[in-house]
Short mmCIF file of C-alpha atoms and ligand atoms in Angstrom, two decimals:
data_model
loop_
_atom_site.label_atom_id
_atom_site.label_comp_id
_atom_site.label_asym_id
_atom_site.label_seq_id
_atom_site.Cartn_x
_atom_site.Cartn_y
_atom_site.Cartn_z
CA MET A 1 -12.20 -17.55 -38.43
CA LYS A 2 -12.30 -14.95 -35.68
CA MET A 3 -11.88 -17.71 -33.05
CA VAL A 4 -8.70 -18.92 -34.72
CA SER A 5 -7.19 -15.47 -34.74
CA TRP A 6 -8.16 -14.92 -31.07
CA MET A 7 -6.49 -18.24 -30.17
CA ASN A 8 -3.36 -17.20 -32.04
CA PHE A 9 -3.32 -13.94 -30.18
CA LYS A 10 -3.63 -15.71 -26.84
CA GLU A 11 -0.81 -18.08 -27.71
CA GLU A 12 1.40 -15.28 -28.95
CA LEU A 13 0.62 -13.33 -25.81
CA LYS A 14 1.71 -16.25 -23.68
CA ASP A 15 4.97 -16.60 -25.61
CA ARG A 16 5.72 -12.95 -25.08
CA VAL A 17 4.95 -13.08 -21.37
CA ASP A 18 7.28 -16.11 -21.02
CA HIS A 19 10.00 -14.25 -22.91
CA ILE A 20 9.63 -11.21 -20.62
CA GLU A 21 9.68 -13.43 -17.50
CA ALA A 22 12.98 -14.91 -18.69
CA ILE A 23 14.46 -11.44 -19.21
CA LEU A 24 13.30 -10.34 -15.76
CA LYS A 25 14.87 -13.40 -14.14
CA GLU A 26 18.11 -12.69 -15.95
CA TYR A 27 18.31 -9.13 -14.68
CA LEU A 28 16.94 -9.41 -11.14
CA PRO A 29 19.60 -9.28 -8.39
CA LYS A 30 20.78 -12.43 -6.56
CA GLU A 31 19.46 -12.94 -3.05
CA GLU A 32 22.75 -12.90 -1.16
CA GLY A 33 24.83 -10.82 1.23
CA TRP A 34 23.61 -8.55 4.03
CA GLN A 35 21.14 -7.09 1.50
CA LYS A 36 19.49 -10.49 1.05
CA THR A 37 16.16 -9.55 2.65
CA VAL A 38 15.56 -6.42 0.62
CA ILE A 39 16.52 -8.28 -2.55
CA ALA A 40 14.14 -11.11 -1.66
CA ALA A 41 11.36 -8.55 -1.18
CA MET A 42 12.20 -6.95 -4.54
CA ASN A 43 12.17 -10.29 -6.33
CA TYR A 44 8.97 -11.38 -4.55
CA SER A 45 7.20 -8.30 -5.86
CA VAL A 46 8.46 -8.51 -9.43
CA LEU A 47 7.99 -12.27 -9.79
CA ALA A 48 4.45 -12.20 -8.40
CA GLY A 49 3.20 -12.10 -11.99
CA GLY A 50 1.34 -9.31 -13.66
CA LYS A 51 0.47 -8.73 -17.26
CA ARG A 52 3.95 -7.40 -18.18
CA LEU A 53 2.20 -4.88 -20.36
CA ARG A 54 4.86 -2.16 -20.25
CA PRO A 55 7.84 -4.28 -21.35
CA MET A 56 5.56 -5.86 -23.95
CA LEU A 57 4.51 -2.52 -25.40
CA MET A 58 8.16 -1.45 -25.36
CA GLU A 59 9.37 -4.47 -27.30
CA GLU A 60 6.47 -4.37 -29.76
CA THR A 61 7.08 -0.69 -30.50
CA TYR A 62 10.78 -1.49 -30.96
CA ARG A 63 9.79 -4.18 -33.46
CA LEU A 64 7.30 -1.82 -35.16
CA PHE A 65 10.25 0.41 -36.11
CA GLY A 66 12.38 -2.54 -37.18
CA GLY A 67 14.43 -2.99 -33.99
CA LYS A 68 16.10 -6.40 -33.80
CA GLY A 69 18.81 -6.23 -31.16
CA ARG A 70 18.96 -7.23 -27.49
CA GLU A 71 19.83 -3.75 -26.22
CA ILE A 72 16.09 -3.33 -25.54
CA GLU A 73 16.10 -6.12 -22.92
CA PRO A 74 17.67 -4.21 -19.98
CA PHE A 75 15.19 -1.42 -20.67
CA MET A 76 12.30 -3.91 -20.64
CA ALA A 77 13.42 -5.22 -17.25
CA ALA A 78 13.92 -1.67 -16.00
CA ILE A 79 10.41 -0.47 -16.80
CA GLU A 80 8.83 -3.47 -15.09
CA MET A 81 10.99 -2.75 -12.01
CA ILE A 82 9.81 0.88 -11.97
CA HIS A 83 6.19 -0.19 -12.41
CA THR A 84 6.53 -2.79 -9.63
CA TYR A 85 8.13 -0.29 -7.23
CA SER A 86 5.15 2.01 -7.79
CA LEU A 87 2.75 -0.82 -6.93
CA VAL A 88 4.70 -1.78 -3.78
CA HIS A 89 4.66 1.82 -2.54
CA ASP A 90 1.05 2.38 -3.64
CA ASP A 91 -0.04 -0.62 -1.53
CA LEU A 92 1.64 0.67 1.67
CA PRO A 93 -0.51 1.61 4.68
CA ALA A 94 0.36 5.30 4.12
CA MET A 95 -1.08 5.10 0.60
CA ASP A 96 -3.84 2.65 -0.41
CA ASN A 97 -3.22 0.14 2.40
CA ASP A 98 -3.95 -2.92 0.25
CA GLU A 99 -3.39 -6.49 1.34
CA TYR A 100 -3.48 -8.25 -2.00
CA ARG A 101 -1.81 -7.61 -5.32
CA ARG A 102 -1.30 -9.88 -8.29
CA GLY A 103 -3.10 -12.64 -6.37
CA ARG A 104 -0.60 -12.61 -3.50
CA LYS A 105 -0.15 -10.83 -0.18
CA THR A 106 1.38 -7.41 -0.73
CA THR A 107 5.07 -6.85 -0.04
CA HIS A 108 4.62 -4.97 3.25
CA VAL A 109 2.31 -7.70 4.56
CA VAL A 110 4.98 -10.35 3.91
CA TYR A 111 8.18 -8.41 4.64
CA GLY A 112 7.01 -5.58 6.91
CA GLU A 113 6.61 -1.94 6.10
CA ALA A 114 10.24 -0.82 6.41
CA MET A 115 11.44 -3.57 4.09
CA ALA A 116 8.66 -2.82 1.56
CA ILE A 117 9.70 0.84 1.45
CA LEU A 118 13.29 -0.24 0.87
CA ALA A 119 12.27 -2.82 -1.73
CA GLY A 120 10.44 -0.09 -3.66
CA ASP A 121 13.46 2.22 -3.40
CA GLY A 122 15.72 -0.66 -4.37
CA LEU A 123 13.63 -1.47 -7.45
CA LEU A 124 13.56 2.13 -8.62
CA ASN A 125 17.32 2.48 -8.30
CA TYR A 126 18.06 -0.96 -9.69
CA ALA A 127 15.88 -0.14 -12.70
CA PHE A 128 18.40 2.50 -13.73
CA GLU A 129 21.38 0.31 -12.87
CA THR A 130 19.78 -2.28 -15.16
CA ALA A 131 18.88 0.04 -18.05
CA MET A 132 22.46 1.27 -18.06
CA LYS A 133 23.69 -2.27 -18.67
CA SER A 134 22.51 -1.72 -22.24
CA PHE A 135 25.36 0.79 -22.66
CA ALA A 136 27.80 -2.13 -22.67
CA MET A 137 25.80 -3.87 -25.41
CA GLU A 138 25.70 -3.37 -29.17
CA GLY A 139 23.83 -0.36 -30.48
CA ASP A 140 23.96 3.39 -30.65
CA LEU A 141 24.95 5.14 -27.39
CA GLU A 142 23.16 8.37 -28.19
CA LYS A 143 19.85 6.56 -28.67
CA LYS A 144 20.30 4.71 -25.40
CA ALA A 145 21.03 7.97 -23.56
CA ARG A 146 17.88 9.53 -25.05
CA ALA A 147 15.80 6.50 -24.10
CA LEU A 148 17.17 6.61 -20.55
CA SER A 149 16.30 10.28 -20.24
CA VAL A 150 12.69 9.63 -21.35
CA LEU A 151 12.40 6.76 -18.88
CA ALA A 152 13.71 8.89 -16.01
CA GLN A 153 11.47 11.83 -16.79
CA LYS A 154 8.25 9.89 -17.28
CA ALA A 155 8.73 8.05 -13.99
CA GLY A 156 9.42 11.23 -12.00
CA ILE A 157 7.68 14.33 -10.66
CA TYR A 158 6.70 15.44 -14.17
CA GLY A 159 5.36 11.94 -14.81
CA MET A 160 4.15 9.10 -12.59
CA ILE A 161 5.15 10.55 -9.20
CA GLY A 162 3.41 13.81 -10.15
CA GLY A 163 0.25 11.85 -10.96
CA GLN A 164 0.38 9.96 -7.69
CA THR A 165 0.74 13.27 -5.80
CA ALA A 166 -2.38 14.69 -7.45
CA ASP A 167 -4.17 11.38 -6.76
CA ILE A 168 -3.37 11.45 -3.04
CA GLU A 169 -4.61 15.03 -2.79
CA ALA A 170 -7.78 14.17 -4.70
CA GLU A 171 -8.76 11.71 -1.95
CA ASP A 172 -9.43 14.60 0.43
CA LEU A 173 -11.52 16.47 -2.11
CA GLY A 174 -14.26 13.85 -2.41
CA ASP A 175 -16.75 14.76 -5.12
CA GLN A 176 -15.10 18.17 -5.57
CA VAL A 177 -12.53 16.55 -7.88
CA THR A 178 -12.89 18.08 -11.33
CA ALA A 179 -12.57 16.32 -14.68
CA GLY A 180 -9.36 18.34 -15.26
CA HIS A 181 -7.84 17.09 -12.01
CA LEU A 182 -8.79 13.51 -12.85
CA MET A 183 -7.30 13.77 -16.34
CA PHE A 184 -4.03 15.10 -14.85
CA ILE A 185 -3.96 12.09 -12.52
CA HIS A 186 -4.60 9.55 -15.26
CA ALA A 187 -2.25 11.21 -17.74
CA HIS A 188 0.60 11.13 -15.24
CA LYS A 189 -0.03 8.19 -12.96
CA THR A 190 -0.92 5.75 -15.72
CA SER A 191 -0.16 7.12 -19.20
CA ALA A 192 3.33 8.42 -18.38
CA LEU A 193 4.83 4.93 -17.95
CA ILE A 194 3.03 3.63 -21.05
CA GLU A 195 4.48 6.60 -22.94
CA ALA A 196 7.92 5.79 -21.52
CA ALA A 197 7.57 2.17 -22.62
CA MET A 198 6.56 2.92 -26.18
CA MET A 199 8.83 5.93 -26.67
CA THR A 200 11.95 4.12 -25.46
CA GLY A 201 11.10 1.23 -27.82
CA ALA A 202 10.74 3.70 -30.70
CA ILE A 203 13.90 5.67 -29.85
CA LEU A 204 16.08 2.57 -29.49
CA ALA A 205 14.87 1.27 -32.85
CA GLY A 206 15.81 4.57 -34.51
CA ALA A 207 12.40 6.26 -34.95
CA SER A 208 12.57 9.93 -35.91
CA GLN A 209 11.54 12.69 -33.50
CA GLU A 210 8.20 13.13 -35.31
CA GLU A 211 7.54 9.40 -35.19
CA THR A 212 8.41 9.30 -31.49
CA ALA A 213 6.03 12.21 -30.87
CA GLN A 214 3.24 10.28 -32.64
CA ILE A 215 3.99 7.25 -30.49
CA GLU A 216 3.82 9.44 -27.38
CA LYS A 217 0.33 10.60 -28.41
CA ALA A 218 -0.88 7.07 -29.08
CA ALA A 219 0.62 5.84 -25.79
CA TYR A 220 -1.13 8.63 -23.91
CA GLU A 221 -4.47 7.46 -25.30
CA ILE A 222 -3.69 3.81 -24.64
CA GLY A 223 -2.84 4.74 -21.04
CA ILE A 224 -6.10 6.61 -20.50
CA ALA A 225 -8.14 3.80 -22.11
CA PHE A 226 -6.26 1.30 -19.91
CA GLN A 227 -6.97 3.35 -16.78
CA ILE A 228 -10.67 3.65 -17.64
CA GLN A 229 -10.79 -0.15 -17.84
CA ASP A 230 -9.05 -0.28 -14.45
CA ASP A 231 -11.77 1.97 -13.03
CA ILE A 232 -14.50 -0.14 -14.66
CA LEU A 233 -13.06 -3.43 -13.36
CA ASP A 234 -12.84 -2.02 -9.83
CA VAL A 235 -16.64 -1.81 -9.97
CA THR A 236 -17.58 -4.81 -12.12
CA SER A 237 -14.97 -7.56 -11.52
CA THR A 238 -14.22 -9.99 -8.68
CA LEU A 239 -11.32 -10.64 -6.30
CA GLU A 240 -10.61 -13.99 -8.01
CA MET A 241 -10.37 -12.39 -11.42
CA LEU A 242 -8.35 -9.30 -10.42
CA GLY A 243 -6.06 -10.86 -7.81
CA LYS A 244 -6.93 -7.97 -5.47
CA PRO A 245 -10.15 -6.87 -3.83
CA ILE A 246 -12.60 -4.88 -5.94
CA GLY A 247 -14.17 -1.69 -4.59
CA SER A 248 -10.75 -0.27 -3.63
CA ASP A 249 -11.61 3.08 -5.26
CA ALA A 250 -14.83 3.44 -3.32
CA LYS A 251 -13.00 2.40 -0.11
CA ASN A 252 -10.49 5.18 -0.66
CA HIS A 253 -13.22 7.68 -1.68
CA LYS A 254 -11.67 8.00 -5.11
CA THR A 255 -13.21 9.94 -7.92
CA THR A 256 -12.78 7.79 -11.01
CA TYR A 257 -13.86 7.91 -14.62
CA VAL A 258 -16.81 5.74 -13.65
CA THR A 259 -17.97 7.92 -10.72
CA LEU A 260 -17.58 11.03 -12.86
CA LYS A 261 -19.09 9.83 -16.14
CA GLY A 262 -20.92 6.58 -15.46
CA LEU A 263 -20.19 3.13 -16.89
CA GLU A 264 -21.70 3.63 -20.33
CA GLU A 265 -19.96 6.92 -21.15
CA SER A 266 -16.68 5.54 -19.75
CA ARG A 267 -16.89 2.53 -22.06
CA LYS A 268 -17.67 4.73 -25.04
CA GLU A 269 -14.74 7.10 -24.43
CA GLN A 270 -12.43 4.20 -23.80
CA GLN A 271 -13.31 2.66 -27.14
CA GLU A 272 -12.82 5.93 -28.99
CA LEU A 273 -9.42 6.43 -27.38
CA SER A 274 -8.14 3.00 -28.25
CA LEU A 275 -9.40 3.21 -31.85
CA HIS A 276 -7.76 6.59 -32.23
CA ALA A 277 -4.48 5.28 -30.81
CA ILE A 278 -4.54 2.44 -33.34
CA GLU A 279 -5.16 4.89 -36.19
CA THR A 280 -2.28 7.07 -35.02
CA ILE A 281 0.13 4.13 -34.95
CA ARG A 282 -1.09 2.93 -38.36
CA SER A 283 -0.64 6.41 -39.82
CA ILE A 284 3.09 6.26 -39.07
CA GLY A 285 3.28 3.69 -41.84
CA TYR A 286 4.84 0.58 -40.28
CA SER A 287 2.93 -2.50 -39.26
CA ASN A 288 2.88 -4.81 -36.27
CA ASP A 289 -0.34 -6.86 -36.11
CA PHE A 290 0.37 -8.17 -32.62
CA LEU A 291 0.75 -4.63 -31.27
CA MET A 292 -2.60 -3.66 -32.79
CA GLU A 293 -4.33 -6.68 -31.26
CA LEU A 294 -2.67 -6.00 -27.93
CA VAL A 295 -3.99 -2.43 -27.85
CA THR A 296 -7.46 -3.66 -28.81
CA SER A 297 -7.37 -6.34 -26.12
CA LEU A 298 -6.63 -3.83 -23.36
CA ILE A 299 -10.13 -2.42 -23.37
CA THR A 300 -11.74 -5.84 -23.17
CA ARG A 301 -9.30 -7.22 -20.59
CA GLU A 302 -10.81 -8.79 -17.49
CA LYS A 303 -7.82 -8.38 -15.15
C1 LIG B 1 3.81 5.22 -5.49
C2 LIG B 1 5.10 6.79 -6.99
C3 LIG B 1 3.98 5.88 -6.79
C4 LIG B 1 3.15 5.68 -7.85
C5 LIG B 1 2.04 4.80 -7.82
C6 LIG B 1 1.10 2.77 -10.44
C7 LIG B 1 0.63 3.61 -9.34
C8 LIG B 1 1.28 4.89 -9.11
C9 LIG B 1 -0.36 3.20 -8.51
C10 LIG B 1 -1.02 1.89 -8.60
C11 LIG B 1 -2.48 2.04 -8.60
C12 LIG B 1 -3.05 2.26 -9.95
C13 LIG B 1 -4.44 1.82 -10.19
C14 LIG B 1 -2.32 2.84 -10.87
C15 LIG B 1 -2.75 3.13 -12.23
C16 LIG B 1 -1.94 2.34 -13.17
C17 LIG B 1 -2.34 0.93 -13.14
C18 LIG B 1 -3.65 0.56 -13.74
C19 LIG B 1 -1.53 0.05 -12.57
C20 LIG B 1 -1.75 -1.38 -12.56
O1 LIG B 1 -1.07 -1.85 -13.68
P1 LIG B 1 -1.31 -3.28 -14.33
O2 LIG B 1 -2.79 -3.53 -14.43
O3 LIG B 1 -0.72 -4.22 -13.21
O4 LIG B 1 -0.51 -3.34 -15.57
P2 LIG B 1 0.01 -5.64 -13.37
O5 LIG B 1 -0.06 -6.23 -11.99
O6 LIG B 1 -0.70 -6.44 -14.40
O7 LIG B 1 1.43 -5.33 -13.76
#
């Protein structure tokens, strides 16, 4: 019985990824004009694959609150563009200096460093150009403006960029990094975009402010649980499975959940967080079985 449901989940997951890929292709810019190279680098990075978790969480949260329109689609493309820009910049020699990502050579390795910087900038800007396309579609303008404001804030200095800043500074601190510092990093570098994804889905579907605040809390916990799994996989997985070399945290002298708390405690906290997130979403009173399975699957994911 359990097997059948797992198979259904895997099939449904594949359908959703295919649907998101189609949306991304629709919204990515055409490789033409004098900008052709930067656009090719942008498209290379986005189309390299990836789990498409953020647009998926966005759409599933939209559905949770009864959203049915297509106004969500430009936002789904936008959040994957923002996420991808962060990966392109994170892989640069000045940051993590990684050669592989999503099973392919990183953008700066293929297109050179200058073009990878521009491709990241291009993706971040184009994300907002894309999200704003929803303003010309059906649906409530005020909700779209609120969603856009959440997206902008969570990606910025009070969100993901703030987390990355604290992360870069933590590298020089070695084992002096405190649990508080690490939590700030995870909350901003990882959770902020998950919060943006789920909150924009909720807002666009018409969730109330209290409901959106509950979603923000659940998304925060999902983000931390997801990051703990990322830290665990960096120690326990393989290059073939992850599509990038393992041991990157150790290479960059990073304090992680695993170095701070050990594997067993990390797994325990991760499980508690994801169960609590599920309870929080359930307590709002709407149901979306796929979303619940998706959240559960994140802590057992292998890549
Ligand atoms: C450069 C501003 C700036 C930010 C970088 C996202 C990020 C912040 C750094 C990437 C490194 C990292 C481990 C970030 C934590 C978030 C995370 C686990 C990203 C990887 O996301 P996945 O696993 O990747 O969803 P795919 O490839 O599946 O989309």
